[in-house]
Short mmCIF file of C-alpha atoms in Angstrom, two decimals:
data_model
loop_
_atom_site.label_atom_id
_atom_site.label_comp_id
_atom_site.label_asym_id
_atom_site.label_seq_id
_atom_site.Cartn_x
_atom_site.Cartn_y
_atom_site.Cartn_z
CA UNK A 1 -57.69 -80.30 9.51
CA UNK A 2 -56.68 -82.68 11.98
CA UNK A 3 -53.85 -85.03 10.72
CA UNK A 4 -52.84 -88.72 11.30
CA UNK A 5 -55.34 -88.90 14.11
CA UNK A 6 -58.43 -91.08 14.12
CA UNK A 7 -60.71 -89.83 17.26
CA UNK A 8 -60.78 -87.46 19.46
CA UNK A 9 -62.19 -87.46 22.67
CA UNK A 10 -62.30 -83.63 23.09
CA UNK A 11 -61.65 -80.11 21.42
CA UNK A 12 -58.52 -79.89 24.01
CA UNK A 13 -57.08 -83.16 22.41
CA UNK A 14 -53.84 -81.79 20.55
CA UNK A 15 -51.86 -83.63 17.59
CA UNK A 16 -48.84 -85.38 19.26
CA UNK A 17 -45.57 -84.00 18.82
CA UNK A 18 -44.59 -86.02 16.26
CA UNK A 19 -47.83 -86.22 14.03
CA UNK A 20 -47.40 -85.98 10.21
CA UNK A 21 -48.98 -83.63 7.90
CA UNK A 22 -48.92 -84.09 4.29
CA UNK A 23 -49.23 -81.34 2.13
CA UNK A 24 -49.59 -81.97 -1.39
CA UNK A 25 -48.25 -78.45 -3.78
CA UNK A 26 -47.30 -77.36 -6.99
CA UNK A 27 -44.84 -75.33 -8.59
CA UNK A 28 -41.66 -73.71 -7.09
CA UNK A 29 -41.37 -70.01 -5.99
CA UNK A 30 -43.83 -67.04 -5.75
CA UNK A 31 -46.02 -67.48 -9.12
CA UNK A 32 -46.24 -63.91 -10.12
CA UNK A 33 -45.19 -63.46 -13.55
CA UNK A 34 -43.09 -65.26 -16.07
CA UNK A 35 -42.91 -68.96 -15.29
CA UNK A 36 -39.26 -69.97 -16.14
CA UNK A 37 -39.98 -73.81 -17.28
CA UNK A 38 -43.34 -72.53 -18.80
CA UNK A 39 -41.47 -70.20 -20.96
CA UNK A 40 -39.29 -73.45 -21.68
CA UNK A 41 -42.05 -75.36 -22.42
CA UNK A 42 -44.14 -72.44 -24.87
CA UNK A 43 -40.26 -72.28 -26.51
CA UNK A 44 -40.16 -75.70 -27.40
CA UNK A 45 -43.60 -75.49 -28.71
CA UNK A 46 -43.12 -72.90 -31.08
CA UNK A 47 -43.48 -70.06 -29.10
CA UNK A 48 -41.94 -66.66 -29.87
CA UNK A 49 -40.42 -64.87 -26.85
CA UNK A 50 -43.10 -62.18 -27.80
CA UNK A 51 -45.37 -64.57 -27.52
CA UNK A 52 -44.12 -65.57 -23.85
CA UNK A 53 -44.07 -62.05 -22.54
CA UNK A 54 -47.51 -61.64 -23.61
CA UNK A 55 -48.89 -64.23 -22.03
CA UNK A 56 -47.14 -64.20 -18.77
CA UNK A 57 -47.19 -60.04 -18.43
CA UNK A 58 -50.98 -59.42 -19.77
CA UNK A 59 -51.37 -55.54 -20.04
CA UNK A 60 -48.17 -54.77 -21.01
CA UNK A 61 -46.73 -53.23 -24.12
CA UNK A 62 -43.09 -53.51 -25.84
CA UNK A 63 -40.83 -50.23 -24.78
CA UNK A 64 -37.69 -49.29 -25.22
CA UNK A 65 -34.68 -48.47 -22.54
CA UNK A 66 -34.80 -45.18 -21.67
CA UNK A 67 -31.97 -45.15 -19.16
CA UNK A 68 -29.06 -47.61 -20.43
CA UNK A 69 -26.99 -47.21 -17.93
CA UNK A 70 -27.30 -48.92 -13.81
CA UNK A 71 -25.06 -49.52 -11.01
CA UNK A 72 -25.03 -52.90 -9.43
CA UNK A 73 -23.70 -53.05 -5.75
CA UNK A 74 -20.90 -56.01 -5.33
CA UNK A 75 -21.79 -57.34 -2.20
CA UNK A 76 -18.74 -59.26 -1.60
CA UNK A 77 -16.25 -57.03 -2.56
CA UNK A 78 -14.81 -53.64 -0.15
CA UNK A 79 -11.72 -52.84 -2.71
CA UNK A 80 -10.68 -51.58 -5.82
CA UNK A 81 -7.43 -52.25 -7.28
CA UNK A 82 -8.25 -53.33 -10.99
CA UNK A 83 -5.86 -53.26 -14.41
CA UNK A 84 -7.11 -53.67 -18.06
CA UNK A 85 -5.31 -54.94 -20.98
CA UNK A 86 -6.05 -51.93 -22.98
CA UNK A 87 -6.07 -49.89 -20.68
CA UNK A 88 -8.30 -47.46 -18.79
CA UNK A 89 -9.82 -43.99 -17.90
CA UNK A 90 -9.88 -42.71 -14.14
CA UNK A 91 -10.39 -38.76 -13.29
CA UNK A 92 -10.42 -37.64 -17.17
CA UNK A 93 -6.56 -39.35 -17.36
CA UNK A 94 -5.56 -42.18 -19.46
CA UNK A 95 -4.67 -45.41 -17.70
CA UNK A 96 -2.01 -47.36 -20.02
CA UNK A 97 -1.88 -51.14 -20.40
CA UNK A 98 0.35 -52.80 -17.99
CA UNK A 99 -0.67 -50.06 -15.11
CA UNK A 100 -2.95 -50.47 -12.13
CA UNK A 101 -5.38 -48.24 -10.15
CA UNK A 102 -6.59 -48.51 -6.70
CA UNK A 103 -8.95 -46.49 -5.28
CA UNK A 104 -9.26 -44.93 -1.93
CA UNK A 105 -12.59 -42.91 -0.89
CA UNK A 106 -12.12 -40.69 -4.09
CA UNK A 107 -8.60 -41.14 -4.37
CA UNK A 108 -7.44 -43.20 -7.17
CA UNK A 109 -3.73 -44.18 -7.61
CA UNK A 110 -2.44 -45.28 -10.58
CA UNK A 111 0.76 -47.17 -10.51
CA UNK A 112 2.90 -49.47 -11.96
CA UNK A 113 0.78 -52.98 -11.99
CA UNK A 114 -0.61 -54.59 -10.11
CA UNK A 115 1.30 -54.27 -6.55
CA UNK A 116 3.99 -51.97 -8.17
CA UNK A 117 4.85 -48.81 -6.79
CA UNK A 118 2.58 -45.01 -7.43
CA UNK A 119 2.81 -42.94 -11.07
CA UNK A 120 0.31 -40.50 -9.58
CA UNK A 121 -2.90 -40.14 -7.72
CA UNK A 122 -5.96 -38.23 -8.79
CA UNK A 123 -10.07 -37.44 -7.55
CA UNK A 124 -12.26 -39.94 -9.25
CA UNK A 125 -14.77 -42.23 -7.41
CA UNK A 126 -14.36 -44.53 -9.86
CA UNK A 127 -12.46 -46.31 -12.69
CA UNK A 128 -13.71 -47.02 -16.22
CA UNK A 129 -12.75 -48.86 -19.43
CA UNK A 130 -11.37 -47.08 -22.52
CA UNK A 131 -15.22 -47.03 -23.94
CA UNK A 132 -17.87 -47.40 -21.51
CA UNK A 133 -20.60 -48.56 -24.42
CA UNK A 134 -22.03 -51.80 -24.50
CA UNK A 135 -21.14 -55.44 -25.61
CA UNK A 136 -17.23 -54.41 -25.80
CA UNK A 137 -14.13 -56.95 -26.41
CA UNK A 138 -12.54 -58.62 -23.37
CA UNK A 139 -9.17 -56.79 -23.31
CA UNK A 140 -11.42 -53.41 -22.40
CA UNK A 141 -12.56 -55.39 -19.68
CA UNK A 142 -11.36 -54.07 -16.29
CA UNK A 143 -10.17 -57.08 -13.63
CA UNK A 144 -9.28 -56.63 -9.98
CA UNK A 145 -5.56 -57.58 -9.10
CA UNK A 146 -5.03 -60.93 -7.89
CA UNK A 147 -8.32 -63.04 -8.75
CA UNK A 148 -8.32 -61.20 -12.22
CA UNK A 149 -12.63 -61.63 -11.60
CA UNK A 150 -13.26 -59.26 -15.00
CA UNK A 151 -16.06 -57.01 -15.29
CA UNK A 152 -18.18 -54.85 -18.04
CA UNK A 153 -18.55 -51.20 -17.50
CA UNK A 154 -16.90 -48.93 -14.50
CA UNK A 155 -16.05 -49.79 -10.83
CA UNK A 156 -15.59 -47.67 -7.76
CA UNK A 157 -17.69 -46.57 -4.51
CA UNK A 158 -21.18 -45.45 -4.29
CA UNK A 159 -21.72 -44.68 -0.27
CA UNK A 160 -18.85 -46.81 0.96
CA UNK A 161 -19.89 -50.16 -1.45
CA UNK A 162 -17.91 -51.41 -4.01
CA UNK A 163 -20.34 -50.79 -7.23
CA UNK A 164 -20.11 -51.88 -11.24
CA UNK A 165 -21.62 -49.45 -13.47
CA UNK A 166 -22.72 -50.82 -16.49
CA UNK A 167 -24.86 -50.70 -19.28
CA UNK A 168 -27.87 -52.52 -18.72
CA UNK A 169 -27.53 -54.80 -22.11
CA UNK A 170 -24.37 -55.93 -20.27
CA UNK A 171 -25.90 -56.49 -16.79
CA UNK A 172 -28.42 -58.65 -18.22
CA UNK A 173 -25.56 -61.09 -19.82
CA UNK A 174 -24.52 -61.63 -15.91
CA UNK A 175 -27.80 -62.02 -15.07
CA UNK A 176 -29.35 -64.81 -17.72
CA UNK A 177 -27.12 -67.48 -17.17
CA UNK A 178 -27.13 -66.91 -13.14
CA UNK A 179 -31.62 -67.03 -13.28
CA UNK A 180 -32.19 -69.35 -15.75
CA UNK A 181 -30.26 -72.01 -17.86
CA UNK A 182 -28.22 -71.22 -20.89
CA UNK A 183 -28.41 -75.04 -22.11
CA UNK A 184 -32.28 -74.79 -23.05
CA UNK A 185 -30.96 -73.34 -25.72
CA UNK A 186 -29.77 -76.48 -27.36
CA UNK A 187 -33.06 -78.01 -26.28
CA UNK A 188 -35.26 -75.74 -28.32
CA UNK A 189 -35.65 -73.08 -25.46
CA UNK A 190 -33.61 -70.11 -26.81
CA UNK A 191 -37.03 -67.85 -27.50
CA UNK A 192 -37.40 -68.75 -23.49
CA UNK A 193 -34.05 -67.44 -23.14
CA UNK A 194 -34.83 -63.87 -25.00
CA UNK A 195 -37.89 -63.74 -22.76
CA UNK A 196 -35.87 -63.81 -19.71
CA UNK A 197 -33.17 -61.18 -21.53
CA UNK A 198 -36.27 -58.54 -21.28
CA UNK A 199 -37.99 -59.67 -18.01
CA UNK A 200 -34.07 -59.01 -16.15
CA UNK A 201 -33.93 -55.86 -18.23
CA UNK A 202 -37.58 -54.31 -17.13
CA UNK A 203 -37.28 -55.51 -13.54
CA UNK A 204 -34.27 -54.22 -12.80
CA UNK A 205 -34.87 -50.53 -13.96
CA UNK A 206 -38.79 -50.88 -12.74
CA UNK A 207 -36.88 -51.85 -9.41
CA UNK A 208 -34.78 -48.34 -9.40
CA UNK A 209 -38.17 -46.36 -10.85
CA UNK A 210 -39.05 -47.78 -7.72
CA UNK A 211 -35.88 -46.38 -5.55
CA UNK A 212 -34.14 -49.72 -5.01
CA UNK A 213 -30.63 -49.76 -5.46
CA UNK A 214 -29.47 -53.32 -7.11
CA UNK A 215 -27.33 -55.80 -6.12
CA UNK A 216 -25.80 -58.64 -7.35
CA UNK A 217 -27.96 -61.25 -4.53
CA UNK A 218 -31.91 -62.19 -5.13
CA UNK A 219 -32.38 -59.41 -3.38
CA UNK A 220 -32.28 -58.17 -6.23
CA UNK A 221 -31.26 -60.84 -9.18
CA UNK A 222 -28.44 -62.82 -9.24
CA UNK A 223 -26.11 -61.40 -11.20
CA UNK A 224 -22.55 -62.66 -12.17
CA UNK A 225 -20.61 -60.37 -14.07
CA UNK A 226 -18.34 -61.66 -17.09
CA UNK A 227 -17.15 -65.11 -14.99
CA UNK A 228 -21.12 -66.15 -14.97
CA UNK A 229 -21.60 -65.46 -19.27
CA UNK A 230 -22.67 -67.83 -21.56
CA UNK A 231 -22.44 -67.51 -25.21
CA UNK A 232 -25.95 -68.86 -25.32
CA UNK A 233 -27.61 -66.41 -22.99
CA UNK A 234 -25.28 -63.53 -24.51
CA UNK A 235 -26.87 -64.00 -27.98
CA UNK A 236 -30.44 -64.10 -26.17
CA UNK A 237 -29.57 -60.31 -24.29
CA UNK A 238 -27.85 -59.12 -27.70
CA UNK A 239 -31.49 -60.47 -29.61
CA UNK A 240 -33.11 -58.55 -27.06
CA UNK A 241 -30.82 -54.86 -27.01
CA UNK A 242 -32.73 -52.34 -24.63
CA UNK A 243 -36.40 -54.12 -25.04
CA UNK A 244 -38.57 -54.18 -22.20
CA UNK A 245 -42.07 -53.86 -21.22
CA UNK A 246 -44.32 -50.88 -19.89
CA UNK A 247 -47.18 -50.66 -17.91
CA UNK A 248 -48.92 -47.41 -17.17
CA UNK A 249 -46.29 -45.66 -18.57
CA UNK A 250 -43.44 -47.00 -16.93
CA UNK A 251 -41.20 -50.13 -16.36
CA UNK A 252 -43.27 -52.91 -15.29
CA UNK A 253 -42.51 -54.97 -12.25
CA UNK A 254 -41.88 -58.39 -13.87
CA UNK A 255 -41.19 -60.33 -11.46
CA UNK A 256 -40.28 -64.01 -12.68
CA UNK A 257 -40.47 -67.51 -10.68
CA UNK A 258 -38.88 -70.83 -11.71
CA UNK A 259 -41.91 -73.05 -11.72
CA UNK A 260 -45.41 -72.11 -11.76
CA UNK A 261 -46.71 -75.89 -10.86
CA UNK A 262 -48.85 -74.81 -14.42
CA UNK A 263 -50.87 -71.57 -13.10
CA UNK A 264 -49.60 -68.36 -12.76
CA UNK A 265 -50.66 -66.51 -9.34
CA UNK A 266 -51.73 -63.41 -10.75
CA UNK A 267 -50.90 -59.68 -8.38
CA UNK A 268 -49.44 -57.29 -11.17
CA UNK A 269 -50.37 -59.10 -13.81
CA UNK A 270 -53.47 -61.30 -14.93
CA UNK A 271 -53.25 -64.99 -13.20
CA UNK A 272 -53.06 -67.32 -16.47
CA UNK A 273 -52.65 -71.51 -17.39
CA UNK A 274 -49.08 -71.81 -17.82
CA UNK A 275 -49.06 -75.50 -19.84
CA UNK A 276 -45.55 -74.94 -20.81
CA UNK A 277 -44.52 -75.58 -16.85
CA UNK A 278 -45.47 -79.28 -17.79
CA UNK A 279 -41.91 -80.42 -18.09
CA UNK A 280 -40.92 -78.45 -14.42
CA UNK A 281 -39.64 -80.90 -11.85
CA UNK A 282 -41.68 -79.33 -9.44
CA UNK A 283 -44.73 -78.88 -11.35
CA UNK A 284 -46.07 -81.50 -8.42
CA UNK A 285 -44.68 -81.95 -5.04
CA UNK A 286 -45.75 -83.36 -1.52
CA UNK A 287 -44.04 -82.10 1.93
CA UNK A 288 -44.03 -83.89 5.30
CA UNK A 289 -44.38 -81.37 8.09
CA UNK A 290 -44.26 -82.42 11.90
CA UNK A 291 -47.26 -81.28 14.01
CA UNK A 292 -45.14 -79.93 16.42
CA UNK A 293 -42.91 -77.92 13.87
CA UNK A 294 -46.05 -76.57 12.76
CA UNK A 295 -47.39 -75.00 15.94
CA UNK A 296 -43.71 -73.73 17.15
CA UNK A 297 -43.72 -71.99 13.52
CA UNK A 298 -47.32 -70.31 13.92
CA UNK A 299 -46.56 -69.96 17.58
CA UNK A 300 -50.24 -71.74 18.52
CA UNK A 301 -48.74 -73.98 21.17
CA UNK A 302 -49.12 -78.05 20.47
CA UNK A 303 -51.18 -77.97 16.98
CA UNK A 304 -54.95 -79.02 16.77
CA UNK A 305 -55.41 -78.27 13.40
CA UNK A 306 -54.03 -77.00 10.43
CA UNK A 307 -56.48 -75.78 7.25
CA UNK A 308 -56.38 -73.87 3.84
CA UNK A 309 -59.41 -71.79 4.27
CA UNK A 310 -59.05 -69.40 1.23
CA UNK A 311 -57.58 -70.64 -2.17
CA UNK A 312 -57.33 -68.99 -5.66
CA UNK A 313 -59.31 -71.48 -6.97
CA UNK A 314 -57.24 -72.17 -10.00
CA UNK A 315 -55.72 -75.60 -10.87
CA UNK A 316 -55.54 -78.77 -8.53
CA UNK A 317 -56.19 -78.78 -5.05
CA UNK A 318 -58.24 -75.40 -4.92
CA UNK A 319 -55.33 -73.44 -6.66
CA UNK A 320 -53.04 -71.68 -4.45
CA UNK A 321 -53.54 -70.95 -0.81
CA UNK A 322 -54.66 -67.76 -0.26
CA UNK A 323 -55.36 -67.85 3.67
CA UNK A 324 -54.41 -70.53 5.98
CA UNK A 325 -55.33 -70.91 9.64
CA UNK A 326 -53.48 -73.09 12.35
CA UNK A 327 -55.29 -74.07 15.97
CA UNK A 328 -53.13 -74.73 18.72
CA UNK A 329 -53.25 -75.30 22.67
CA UNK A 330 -52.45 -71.61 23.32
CA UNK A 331 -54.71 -69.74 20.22
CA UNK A 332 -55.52 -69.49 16.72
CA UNK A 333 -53.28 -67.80 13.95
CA UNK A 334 -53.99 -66.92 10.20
CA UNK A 335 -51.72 -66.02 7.41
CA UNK A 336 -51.01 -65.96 3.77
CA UNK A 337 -50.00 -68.47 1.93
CA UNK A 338 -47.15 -66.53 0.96
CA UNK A 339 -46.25 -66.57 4.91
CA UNK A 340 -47.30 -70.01 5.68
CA UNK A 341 -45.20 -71.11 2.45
CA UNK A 342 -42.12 -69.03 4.65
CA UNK A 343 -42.93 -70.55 7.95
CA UNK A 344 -43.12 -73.97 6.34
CA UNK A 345 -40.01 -74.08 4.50
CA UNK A 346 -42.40 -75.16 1.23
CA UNK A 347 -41.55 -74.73 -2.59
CA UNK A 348 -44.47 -72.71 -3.14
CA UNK A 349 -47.38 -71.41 -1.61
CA UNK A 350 -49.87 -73.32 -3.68
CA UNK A 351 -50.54 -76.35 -1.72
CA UNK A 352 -53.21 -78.34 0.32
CA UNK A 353 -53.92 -80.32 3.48
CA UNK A 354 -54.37 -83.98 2.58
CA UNK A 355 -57.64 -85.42 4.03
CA UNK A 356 -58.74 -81.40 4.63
CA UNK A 357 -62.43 -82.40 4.52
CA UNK A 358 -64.12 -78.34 4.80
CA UNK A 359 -63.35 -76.74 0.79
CA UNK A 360 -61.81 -73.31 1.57
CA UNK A 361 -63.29 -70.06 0.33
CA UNK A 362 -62.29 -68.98 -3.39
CA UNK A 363 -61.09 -65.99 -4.23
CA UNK A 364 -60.30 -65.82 -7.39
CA UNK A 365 -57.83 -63.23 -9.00
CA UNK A 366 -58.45 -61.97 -12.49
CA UNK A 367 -57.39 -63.96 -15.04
CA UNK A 368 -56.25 -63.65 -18.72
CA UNK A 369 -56.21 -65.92 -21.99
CA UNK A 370 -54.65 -69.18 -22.12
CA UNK A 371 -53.13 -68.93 -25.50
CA UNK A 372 -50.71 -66.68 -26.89
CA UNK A 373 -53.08 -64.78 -28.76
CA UNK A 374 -56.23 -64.64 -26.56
CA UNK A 375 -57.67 -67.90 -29.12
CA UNK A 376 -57.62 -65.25 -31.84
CA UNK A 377 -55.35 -65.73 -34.88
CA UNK A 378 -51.53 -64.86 -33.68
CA UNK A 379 -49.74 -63.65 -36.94
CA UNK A 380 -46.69 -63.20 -34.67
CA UNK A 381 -45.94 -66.80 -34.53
CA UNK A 382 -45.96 -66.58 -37.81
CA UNK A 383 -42.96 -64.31 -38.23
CA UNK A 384 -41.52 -66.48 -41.16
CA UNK A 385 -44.28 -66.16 -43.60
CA UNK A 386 -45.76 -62.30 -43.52
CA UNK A 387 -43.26 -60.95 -46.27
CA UNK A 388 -43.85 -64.22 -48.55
CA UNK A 389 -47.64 -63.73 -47.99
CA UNK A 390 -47.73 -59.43 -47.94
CA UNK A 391 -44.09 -58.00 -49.09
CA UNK A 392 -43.52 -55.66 -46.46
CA UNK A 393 -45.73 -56.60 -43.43
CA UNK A 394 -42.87 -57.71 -41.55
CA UNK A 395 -42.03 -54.01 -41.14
CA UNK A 396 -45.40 -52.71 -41.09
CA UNK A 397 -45.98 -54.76 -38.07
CA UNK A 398 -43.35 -53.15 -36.40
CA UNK A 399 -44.15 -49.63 -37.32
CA UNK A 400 -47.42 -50.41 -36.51
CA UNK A 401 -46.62 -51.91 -32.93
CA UNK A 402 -44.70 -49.11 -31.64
CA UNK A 403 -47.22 -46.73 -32.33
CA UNK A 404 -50.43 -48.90 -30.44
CA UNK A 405 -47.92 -49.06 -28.00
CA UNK A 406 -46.97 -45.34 -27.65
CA UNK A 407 -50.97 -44.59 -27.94
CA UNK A 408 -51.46 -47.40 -25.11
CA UNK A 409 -48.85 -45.40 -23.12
CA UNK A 410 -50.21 -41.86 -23.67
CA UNK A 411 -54.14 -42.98 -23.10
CA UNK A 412 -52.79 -44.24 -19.41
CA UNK A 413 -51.99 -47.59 -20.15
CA UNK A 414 -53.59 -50.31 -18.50
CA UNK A 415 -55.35 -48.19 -16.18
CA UNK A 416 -56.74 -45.86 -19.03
CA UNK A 417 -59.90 -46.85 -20.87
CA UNK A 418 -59.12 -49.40 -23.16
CA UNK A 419 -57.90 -51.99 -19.98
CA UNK A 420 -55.67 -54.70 -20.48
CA UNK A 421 -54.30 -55.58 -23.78
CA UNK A 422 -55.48 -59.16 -25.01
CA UNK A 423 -52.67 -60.96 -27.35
CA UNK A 424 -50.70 -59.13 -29.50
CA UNK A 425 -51.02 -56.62 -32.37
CA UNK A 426 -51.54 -58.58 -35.70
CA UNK A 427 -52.35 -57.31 -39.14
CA UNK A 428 -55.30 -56.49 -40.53
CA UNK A 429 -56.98 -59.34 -42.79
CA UNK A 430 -56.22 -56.96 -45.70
CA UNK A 431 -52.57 -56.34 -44.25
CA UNK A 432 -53.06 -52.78 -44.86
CA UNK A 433 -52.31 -51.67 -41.27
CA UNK A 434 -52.35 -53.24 -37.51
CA UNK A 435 -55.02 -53.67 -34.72
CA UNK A 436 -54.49 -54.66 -31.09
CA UNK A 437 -57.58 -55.77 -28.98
CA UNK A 438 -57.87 -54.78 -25.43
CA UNK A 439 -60.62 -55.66 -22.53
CA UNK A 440 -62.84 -52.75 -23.40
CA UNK A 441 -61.87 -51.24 -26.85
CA UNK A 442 -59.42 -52.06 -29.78
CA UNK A 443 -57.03 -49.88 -31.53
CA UNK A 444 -56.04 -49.58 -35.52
CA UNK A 445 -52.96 -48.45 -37.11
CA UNK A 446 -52.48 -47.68 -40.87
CA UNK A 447 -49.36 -45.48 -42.21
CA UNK A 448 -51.63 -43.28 -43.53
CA UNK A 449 -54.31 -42.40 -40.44
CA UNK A 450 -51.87 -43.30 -37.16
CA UNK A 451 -52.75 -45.08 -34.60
CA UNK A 452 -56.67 -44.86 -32.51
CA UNK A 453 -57.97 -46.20 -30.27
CA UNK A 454 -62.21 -46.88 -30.45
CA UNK A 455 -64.29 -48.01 -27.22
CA UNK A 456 -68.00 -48.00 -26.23
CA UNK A 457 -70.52 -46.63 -28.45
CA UNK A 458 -68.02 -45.41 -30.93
CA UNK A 459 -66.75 -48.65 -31.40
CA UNK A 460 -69.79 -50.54 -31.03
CA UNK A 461 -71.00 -47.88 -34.16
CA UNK A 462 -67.90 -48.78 -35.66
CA UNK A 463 -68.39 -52.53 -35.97
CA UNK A 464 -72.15 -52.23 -37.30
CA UNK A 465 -71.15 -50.09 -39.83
CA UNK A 466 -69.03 -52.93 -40.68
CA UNK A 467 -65.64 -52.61 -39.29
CA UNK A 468 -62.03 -51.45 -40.96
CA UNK A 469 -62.78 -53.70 -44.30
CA UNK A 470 -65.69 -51.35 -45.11
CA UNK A 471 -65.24 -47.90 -43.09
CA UNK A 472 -61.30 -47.79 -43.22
CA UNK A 473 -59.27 -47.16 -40.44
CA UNK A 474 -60.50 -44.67 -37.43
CA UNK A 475 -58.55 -41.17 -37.75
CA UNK A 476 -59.54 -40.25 -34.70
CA UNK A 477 -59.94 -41.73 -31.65
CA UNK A 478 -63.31 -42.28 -29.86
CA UNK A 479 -63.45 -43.33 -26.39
CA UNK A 480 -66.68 -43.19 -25.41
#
C-alpha cells in the first residue's frame, strides 16, 4: 500500500522520507489468552471467574497445585543480610528476634542486628522464616537490613542470584496487584481479579514444567513481593488457594494480555469474541509511522509500499495481521505481525493499512464459543440458587467437576478423543449427577456410576435411546 502519495510515475518512485502511514489497530499486547479488561468487563456483567477462565482458556480443566512451592530470582538484588521480628531459621539453627543473618556463598552469619558484630556462622544457602507455610503474619516476614523491603517465604542464592522461595499462593499476592489492578475490585471486577489469581498461578509453574526459571521482570511476570500487596488482590489469591488449570495433563501455558481490542488471537487456546474488552482504552487505536522509519526498520531501503497480506480474519479491519510485507528501494521483506508489531513500536499486532486497497489472505485460527457456556444453559453463573432449587447440588457439582476433570486428564486431555471442552460442567436437568460437553463427545458423572466419557457411535446410540433421563448414566465409557 502506497501511502500519502497520489501518482506515481514509475515502480522505482519511493515514498519520501517523511511520508505518513496510518495504521488503524486494536487492543494492547499479544492477544493470546485471558484478556485483562475483558475479564473486567465479563466481571461486571455477572461473570464468575470460572466463567472467565473458561472462556478465555477453551480446553482446559480446573486442577489443583501439585508443587506449592517456587523460587523467584530478585533481579535487583546481589545480597543477603535480612532480620525478622520473630525471628528465623538458617542451617537447622534458630535465629532470635533482634538478630541478623547475612549470607556469604553458603556461609550464613548470624549476628547481633542488623550491622552488629558475629554470634556464629553456619552452611546454609539460605535463610527462612520461623514457618515457611503460606499466607503467614507480617512479623514472620523476613526484611533485608537497611530498606527493611519484607518478603514471604525464604531468601538466599541459587547459582550466584539472590532468590525468594515461596509458596506459590504467596507469589501470586506479589504478582496480582503488579499485572492487573486491585481497584476493579470496588468497580464490580473482583471475579476478574480471582481469574487473574489462577492464570499467575498456572503460568508460572507451566513456565518451570517448561524449564524456565522465574523472575520477578515480564520476563517472566512482574512480581512485587509484600511492598506491591493489596488487600483486594490478596483476598482474590486466598479465593483462589492452589487452583489452576490443566491441559493435556499438565499446567497450561496461560498466557494473559491487557487488552484484546475485543478478539482473542487464538495459539494455545481457541481464538474467541472477548465483548468484555469494550471498556479497554485501547480497544481502538491509530499510529502514525514515517515512511522512512518504516523501511530503516524492515531494512528495504526508502519504502514503496507497506501491506497486510494475511489477517486472522476476525473482528474489524481483517482481524489481526498475520503476515505483512514491506517494498523498498533495496528488496522486499515479510514478517509476522507479531514482528512487524516489534519493529513498529505498535500496541498490538492487530492492525491495518489505511487506504490498503488489495484484502489480505485469511487465515483463520480455530475458534471457540462466545458465551460463557457455549449458548447452552450455564448453571455456574448461577452459583446462588442450586442448593435453594436441589439441596445439595452445590457440592455435587463440585464432586462431580473434579472427577470429568480427572477423566479429561487421564483420556489425554485435549488432545485425547473427546477434543476441547465446550463451557463448563453443569447439572443434569434432573440434578442427579453432572455432564460436561466437549467437541466430539460428552461426559456424565453420578455418585453412584463415576465419571464416562461417550463419543461416536456409542454416544450417538446413546442419545437415540434417549439420553441420561431415560437410560441413566453411562458406567462405562465408550469411545468409539
Amino acid at each position: 500500500m502506497v501511502v500519502n502519495e497520489a501518482k506515481r510515475s514509475s515502480d522505482d518512485i519511493a515514498l519520501t522520507a517523511g511520508s505518513q502511514i496510518t495504521l488503524i489497530g486494536h487492543g494492547l499486547g499479544h492477544g493470546r489468552g485471558m484478556g485483562q479488561w475483558g475479564a473486567f468487563g465479563y466481571a461486571r456483567k455477572g461473570w464468575s471467574a470460572q466463567q472467565i477462565l473458561r472462556h478465555y482458556y477453551g480446553g482446559t480443566t480446573a486442577g489443583k497445585v501439585d508443587r506449592p512451592e517456587i523460587s523467584v530470582i530478585l533481579t535487583g538484588k546481589n545480597s543477603v543480610n535480612v532480620h525478622a521480628d520473630a525471628g528465623m531459621r538458617v542451617g537447622g539453627q534458630m535465629v532470635a528476634p533482634g538478630q541478623a543473618v547475612s549470607l556469604s556463598g553458603n556461609t550464613a552469619t548470624i549476628t547481633t542486628g542488623c550491622g552488629g558484630g558475629p554470634v556464629r556462622t553456619v552452611t546454609a544457602p539460605s535463610v527462612e522464616p520461623i514457618n515457611m507455610g503460606p499466607s503467614r503474619p507480617g512479623n514472620e516476614f523476613l526484611k533485608m537490613c537497611g530498606s527493611n523491603q519484607a518478603y514471604r517465604g525464604a531468601l538466599g542464592f541459587d547459582g550466584g542470584r539472590v532468590v525468594n522461595r515461596l509458596h506459590i499462593d504467596d507469589y501470586v499476592k506479589g504478582v496480582i496487584p503488579k499485572e492487573s489492578s486491585p481497584g476493579w475490585a470496588d468497580a464490580g471486577g473482583a471475579e476478574a481479579l480471582k481469574a487473574q489469581a489462577v492464570a499467575a498461578r498456572t503460568y508460572a509453574l507451566a513456565a518451570i514444567a517448561g524449564g524456565k526459571k522465574i523472575d520477578d521482570t515480564q520476563n517472566s511476570q512482574v512480581y512485587g513481593a509484600v511492598a506491591s500487596e493489596d488487600p483486594r488482590t490478596n483476598r482474590a489469591a486466598d479465593a483462589t488457594a492452589g487452583q489452576i488449570l490443566r491441559q493435556g495433563g499438565q499446567p497450561a501455558f496461560t498466557e494473559f494480555s491487557s487488552s484484546t481490542g475485543g478478539y482473542t488471537a487464538g495459539g494455545r487456546f481457541p481464538a474467541v469474541r472477548d465483548d468484555g474488552d469494550s471498556a479497554s482504552p485501547n480497544r481502538n487505536w491509530t499510529a502514525t509511522v514515517n515512511a522512512g522509519s518504516v523501511g530503516a526498520a524492515f531494512g528495504v531501503g526508502a519504502l514503496r509500499s507497506l501491506d497486510v497480506v494475511e489477517a486472522n480474519g476476525l473482528g474489524p479491519e481483517n482481524g489481526r495481521a498475520v503476515k505483512v510485507r514491506a517494498v523498498g528501494s533495496s528488496g522486499t521483506r515479510e514478517v509476522s505481525g507479531e514482528e512487524a508489531r516489534t519493529m513498529l513500536k505498535l500496541k498490538s499486532s492487530w492492525f491495518a493499512v489505511q487506504g490498503q486497497v488489495a484484502k489480505p489472505k485469511i487465515v483463520k485460527p480455530p475458534t471457540g464459543p462466545d458465551g460463557p457456556g457455549g449458548g447452552s444453559l450455564d448453571l455456574g453463573s448461577l452459583s446462588s440458587l442450586p442448593d435453594k432449587l436441589i439441596p445439595g447440588s452445590s457440592q455435587l457439582l463440585s464432586i462431580g467437576t473434579s472427577a470429568l476433570n480427572g477423566k479429561f486428564d487421564d483420556l489425554g486431555g485435549v488432545t485425547g478423543p473427546l477434543g476441547q471442552a465446550i463451557g463448563v460442567p453443569n447439572l443434569t436437568p434432573d440434578g442427579a449427577g453432572v455432564i460436561q460437553l466437549f467437541q466430539r463427545g460428552l461426559m456424565l458423572f453420578s455418585e453412584q456410576t463415576g465419571a464416562h466419557a461417550l463419543i461416536g457411535k456409542g454416544l450417538a446410540d446413546y442419545l437415540v435411546r434417549g439420553g441420561q433421563p431415560v437410560v441413566g448414566f453411562p458406567r462405562s465409557d465408550v469411545l468409539r
